[in-house]
Amino acid sequence: MDNVLLVATMDTKSREVLYLKACLKEAGIPVLVLDAGIKGKSPVPVSINREKVARAGGKTMIEVQGMGHEGKSLEVMINGAIRCAQDLYRQGDISGVISLGGSMGTTLGTGVMRSFPVGFPKVMISTMASRDTREFVGTKDILMLHSVCDISGLNRITNRVLHNGAMAMAGMMQYPPKSLYLGKPLIFISTLGTTEACVQNVRDHLEKGGKEVVVFHTVGAGGKAMEEMLLEEDVRALLDLSLHEITDHIFGGDYDAGPARGSVALQKGVPTILVPGNMDFIVTGPINTAKQRFPNRSYHSHNAAITAVRTARNEMETLAKVIANLCNETRGPCAVFVPMGGFSAFDSKEGPLYDPIAPELFAAALKKALKTESSLHLLPYHINDPEFAAALIQALEKFTGSL
Amino acid sequence: MDNVLLVATMDTKSREVLYLKACLKEAGIPVLVLDAGIKGKSPVPVSINREKVARAGGKTMIEVQGMGHEGKSLEVMINGAIRCAQDLYRQGDISGVISLGGSMGTTLGTGVMRSFPVGFPKVMISTMASRDTREFVGTKDILMLHSVCDISGLNRITNRVLHNGAMAMAGMMQYPPKSLYLGKPLIFISTLGTTEACVQNVRDHLEKGGKEVVVFHTVGAGGKAMEEMLLEEDVRALLDLSLHEITDHIFGGDYDAGPARGSVALQKGVPTILVPGNMDFIVTGPINTAKQRFPNRSYHSHNAAITAVRTARNEMETLAKVIANLCNETRGPCAVFVPMGGFSAFDSKEGPLYDPIAPELFAAALKKALKTESSLHLLPYHINDPEFAAALIQALEKFTGSL
């Protein structure tokens, strides 16, 4: 059985850490403790001490303590902890990372965890798990366990919660997943619920043809995760069906995946089909906020917290230019497919954001900005029409040379 | 080995559910599937079918489908699923709940999980785990596993993530925690970091004296969890040292734990010591927002997202009346201890929110509104002074009749 790495601040949490370690040993899991505490020495010996962690972060412990800024000291220790953890991983010494803590401990523990690939077991027992966890979880599969009470002393609550966290890790380490998809060509697709009918058609067809399909939900974190994995995995083709995160990045919507969205696959040379799916709307907060921020538009209130705001016609032209630029700079095969009948379920004859002129303006701007028209395909269908899906499948077949 | 309950929508996620079930079986965990899908029938037999779930929610399946409002239909199915799950639990048929899904599936799965006590294994594999999880996790110890990509089809990502979620549950079920604290008198304490020195003094003393101490962090969810557990557990005494959530409830701060905060122990008759700890500030967002919402105050910027705003003197008088009313209506022993030297680390001579007049006004208003002065103790110390902690310990000893 491999080791689990327990990332800890032994100056403040040694009692709770020793209990967690005892639980893991109960399940037969050997533990390496990494101490990144800044305030004081660990009361017991650890596998990787804080001096070593500080040095891996580029400073001595005395330098770290002299920084006079808790946030900056923590940053050095996180960077050091990541380096130590990755060294152990490369040497084959650890098969999981577990941690426990409040706001500082969670920043430290999840900072280390986010440096590991998807599938590698990660458990964070935290007081910070019942709130916005985006900065902690990011684009990774971190198991966040809410501690309910403070992780401060041992009692009937921390006893159960720490034990459960340890055993969740033990279970994952005892039964690692088998790789079921070796050898199948891998295809990535991006979507939202409003382009789901198209995805289902394409996915079913590809899977029946022996492809492996991974679908990403373009709500910000989804697009970011997709771009990260495009770098890591050997992806045969990308169907970027929901470029909507670009809309939100440019016009200040909530589903923003950063400035690199859309460029990673093209820069790596992954064969890519771009579709302006869901670019007909900007996602923002409650309806009243939406009306203030984007006045005089069509709106669709998805629920109390989320409103879809119709993209204006001049904004559609801006988006067309962005897509053209992406396409013009690609290092691999690339094509743009435009569904002239509407870009999402909202942008359809029955939908709340329908505007039949917008696709025309979008297509005209795209045509003008594209270096080569051969990559442009204007199809007289709605994005969720089966005929549109059929055209995408045909194009993917060409790109991947099979099916 | 007991069963795990797998809460699912079999109309949309049957493939992923069957894989999750196979993973659990690999670890020797028998599975009961509860289907709460509204749109269509399960393609395979399940243990608890959707007709049964709908009926447990008070409707027929046809009535649920005829409601024409997805949110309301879901509510019926959640209530039905909770009732079915609790029946199984009472009969001793299940020892864990697991689920998977997007926004609807997560609402359903965690809705069932929140009806179970802390310590009962709960795993939610979700696309919604890297964002605000408060409405899902609430005050419970739900293990949230971020799925990274959509839970839509099986591929190298969903394969690993679903397998890890299943094995986390298997580990928890195979090694249930032992109750280490049987027979020790249980004491609850509320705090924030700004009253930590006081808590450590009190806690160390109580633990050395053979007491079991549970500490709650009063950031909204913490106070709510404490009140829920006060109802469930046999608590010998409560030291409500951080009544700050009442401040935020009344004046619109971020750490609001609802209107019942402070009343549960007193209504149940649990011996309680009330301390106005951290009532010297209201917690709100970034410094600019704080200045807009609460102009002309002292401020302390805790970090970029959190600002502590000094409570005004007239607000302190309002708070004193609220505490007096709580105390006047108690069914058990109750006392108020006021640290006249300051209510938190911020409200000290070295702190950013110090106001030596505020405790005087607070004490005067309290004296006027309290039915009996014998429960009032005005001490000439700062809340974090060892002398104040010593006085609290002495009072707790009286209440619990020991130490």
Tab-separated table of C-alpha atoms in Angstrom, chain A residues 15 19 26-27 118-119 129-134 137-146 148-150 152-157 159-160 163-164 167-168 171-172 174-178 180-181 184 186 203 207 212-217 219 225 229 233, chain B residues 15 19 26-27 118-119 129-134 137-146 148-150 152-157 159-160 163-164 167-168 171-172 174-178 180-181 184 186 203 207 212-217 219 225 229 233:
chain	number	residue	atom	x	y	z
A	15	ARG	CA	-3.732	16.929	18.028
A	19	TYR	CA	-5.912	11.584	15.294
A	26	GLU	CA	-6.459	1.853	11.310
A	27	ALA	CA	-7.295	1.248	7.628
A	118	VAL	CA	-7.853	14.480	-11.971
A	119	GLY	CA	-8.355	10.996	-10.523
A	129	ALA	CA	-16.736	23.809	2.659
A	130	SER	CA	-20.241	25.273	3.020
A	131	ARG	CA	-19.737	28.505	1.057
A	132	ASP	CA	-18.075	29.642	-2.184
A	133	THR	CA	-15.425	26.958	-2.766
A	134	ARG	CA	-14.233	28.136	-6.203
A	137	VAL	CA	-11.607	23.506	-5.652
A	138	GLY	CA	-10.944	25.336	-8.924
A	139	THR	CA	-11.040	22.893	-11.846
A	140	LYS	CA	-10.075	19.808	-9.831
A	141	ASP	CA	-11.822	16.792	-8.228
A	142	ILE	CA	-11.156	17.710	-4.596
A	143	LEU	CA	-13.438	15.958	-2.073
A	144	MET	CA	-14.464	18.770	0.276
A	145	LEU	CA	-15.799	17.589	3.643
A	146	HIS	CA	-17.544	20.257	5.724
A	148	VAL	CA	-19.645	21.434	10.765
A	149	CYS	CA	-17.937	22.599	13.991
A	150	ASP	CA	-14.444	24.076	14.339
A	152	SER	CA	-10.303	22.605	17.228
A	153	GLY	CA	-9.972	19.781	19.717
A	154	LEU	CA	-11.354	16.267	19.609
A	155	ASN	CA	-14.998	15.633	20.445
A	156	ARG	CA	-17.931	13.566	19.200
A	157	ILE	CA	-18.269	15.776	16.098
A	159	ASN	CA	-14.118	12.499	15.930
A	160	ARG	CA	-16.718	11.395	13.375
A	163	HIS	CA	-12.635	9.619	10.824
A	164	ASN	CA	-14.967	9.781	7.835
A	167	MET	CA	-11.791	6.506	5.553
A	168	ALA	CA	-12.962	8.206	2.354
A	171	GLY	CA	-11.393	3.623	0.288
A	172	MET	CA	-10.080	5.512	-2.744
A	174	GLN	CA	-7.614	0.626	-1.627
A	175	TYR	CA	-9.631	0.482	-4.845
A	176	PRO	CA	-7.954	2.563	-7.560
A	177	PRO	CA	-10.008	2.940	-10.770
A	178	LYS	CA	-9.152	0.775	-13.753
A	180	LEU	CA	-11.436	1.438	-19.194
A	181	TYR	CA	-10.849	3.673	-22.175
A	184	LYS	CA	-10.236	4.821	-27.926
A	186	LEU	CA	-10.750	10.977	-27.368
A	203	ARG	CA	-22.216	12.112	-28.619
A	207	GLU	CA	-19.760	6.670	-28.931
A	212	GLU	CA	-14.539	8.316	-26.115
A	213	VAL	CA	-16.422	11.582	-25.528
A	214	VAL	CA	-15.906	14.021	-22.633
A	215	VAL	CA	-18.511	16.774	-22.264
A	216	PHE	CA	-17.741	20.056	-20.446
A	217	HIS	CA	-20.338	22.475	-19.082
A	219	VAL	CA	-20.085	27.845	-16.817
A	225	ALA	CA	-11.036	22.569	-16.924
A	229	MET	CA	-7.102	18.932	-20.036
A	233	GLU	CA	-4.535	14.653	-22.703
B	15	ARG	CA	-25.827	4.805	-17.375
B	19	TYR	CA	-21.568	2.362	-13.261
B	26	GLU	CA	-16.731	-4.019	-6.438
B	27	ALA	CA	-16.017	-2.930	-2.836
B	118	VAL	CA	-23.607	14.400	11.359
B	119	GLY	CA	-21.357	11.344	11.073
B	129	ALA	CA	-19.136	21.605	-6.176
B	130	SER	CA	-16.759	24.384	-7.299
B	131	ARG	CA	-18.934	27.397	-6.436
B	132	ASP	CA	-21.210	28.550	-3.604
B	133	THR	CA	-22.272	25.277	-1.973
B	134	ARG	CA	-24.165	26.749	0.999
B	137	VAL	CA	-24.170	21.536	2.175
B	138	GLY	CA	-25.895	23.766	4.739
B	139	THR	CA	-24.901	22.736	8.263
B	140	LYS	CA	-24.055	19.120	7.441
B	141	ASP	CA	-20.945	17.002	6.747
B	142	ILE	CA	-21.654	16.269	3.083
B	143	LEU	CA	-18.606	15.135	1.077
B	144	MET	CA	-18.871	17.178	-2.130
B	145	LEU	CA	-16.862	15.769	-5.035
B	146	HIS	CA	-16.440	18.123	-8.011
B	148	VAL	CA	-14.779	18.478	-13.335
B	149	CYS	CA	-16.563	17.566	-16.588
B	150	ASP	CA	-20.286	16.949	-17.094
B	152	SER	CA	-22.917	12.837	-18.982
B	153	GLY	CA	-21.637	9.573	-20.412
B	154	LEU	CA	-18.710	7.428	-19.312
B	155	ASN	CA	-15.180	8.419	-20.217
B	156	ARG	CA	-11.712	8.575	-18.635
B	157	ILE	CA	-12.767	11.507	-16.437
B	159	ASN	CA	-14.796	6.873	-14.885
B	160	ARG	CA	-12.219	8.063	-12.329
B	163	HIS	CA	-15.138	5.452	-9.000
B	164	ASN	CA	-13.434	7.672	-6.413
B	167	MET	CA	-14.815	4.194	-2.938
B	168	ALA	CA	-14.904	7.169	-0.575
B	171	GLY	CA	-14.223	3.345	2.975
B	172	MET	CA	-16.531	5.209	5.350
B	174	GLN	CA	-16.241	-0.308	6.064
B	175	TYR	CA	-14.679	1.581	8.979
B	176	PRO	CA	-17.371	3.322	11.010
B	177	PRO	CA	-16.045	5.658	13.743
B	178	LYS	CA	-15.983	4.424	17.319
B	180	LEU	CA	-14.745	7.805	22.029
B	181	TYR	CA	-16.601	10.290	24.175
B	184	LYS	CA	-18.160	12.745	29.277
B	186	LEU	CA	-20.701	17.802	26.732
B	203	ARG	CA	-11.435	24.763	26.591
B	207	GLU	CA	-10.913	19.237	28.826
B	212	GLU	CA	-16.005	17.102	26.093
B	213	VAL	CA	-15.915	20.481	24.341
B	214	VAL	CA	-17.303	21.300	20.875
B	215	VAL	CA	-16.370	24.686	19.414
B	216	PHE	CA	-18.469	26.390	16.715
B	217	HIS	CA	-17.304	29.200	14.443
B	219	VAL	CA	-19.956	32.703	10.603
B	225	ALA	CA	-25.210	24.022	13.151
B	229	MET	CA	-27.109	20.131	17.574
B	233	GLU	CA	-27.473	16.240	21.649
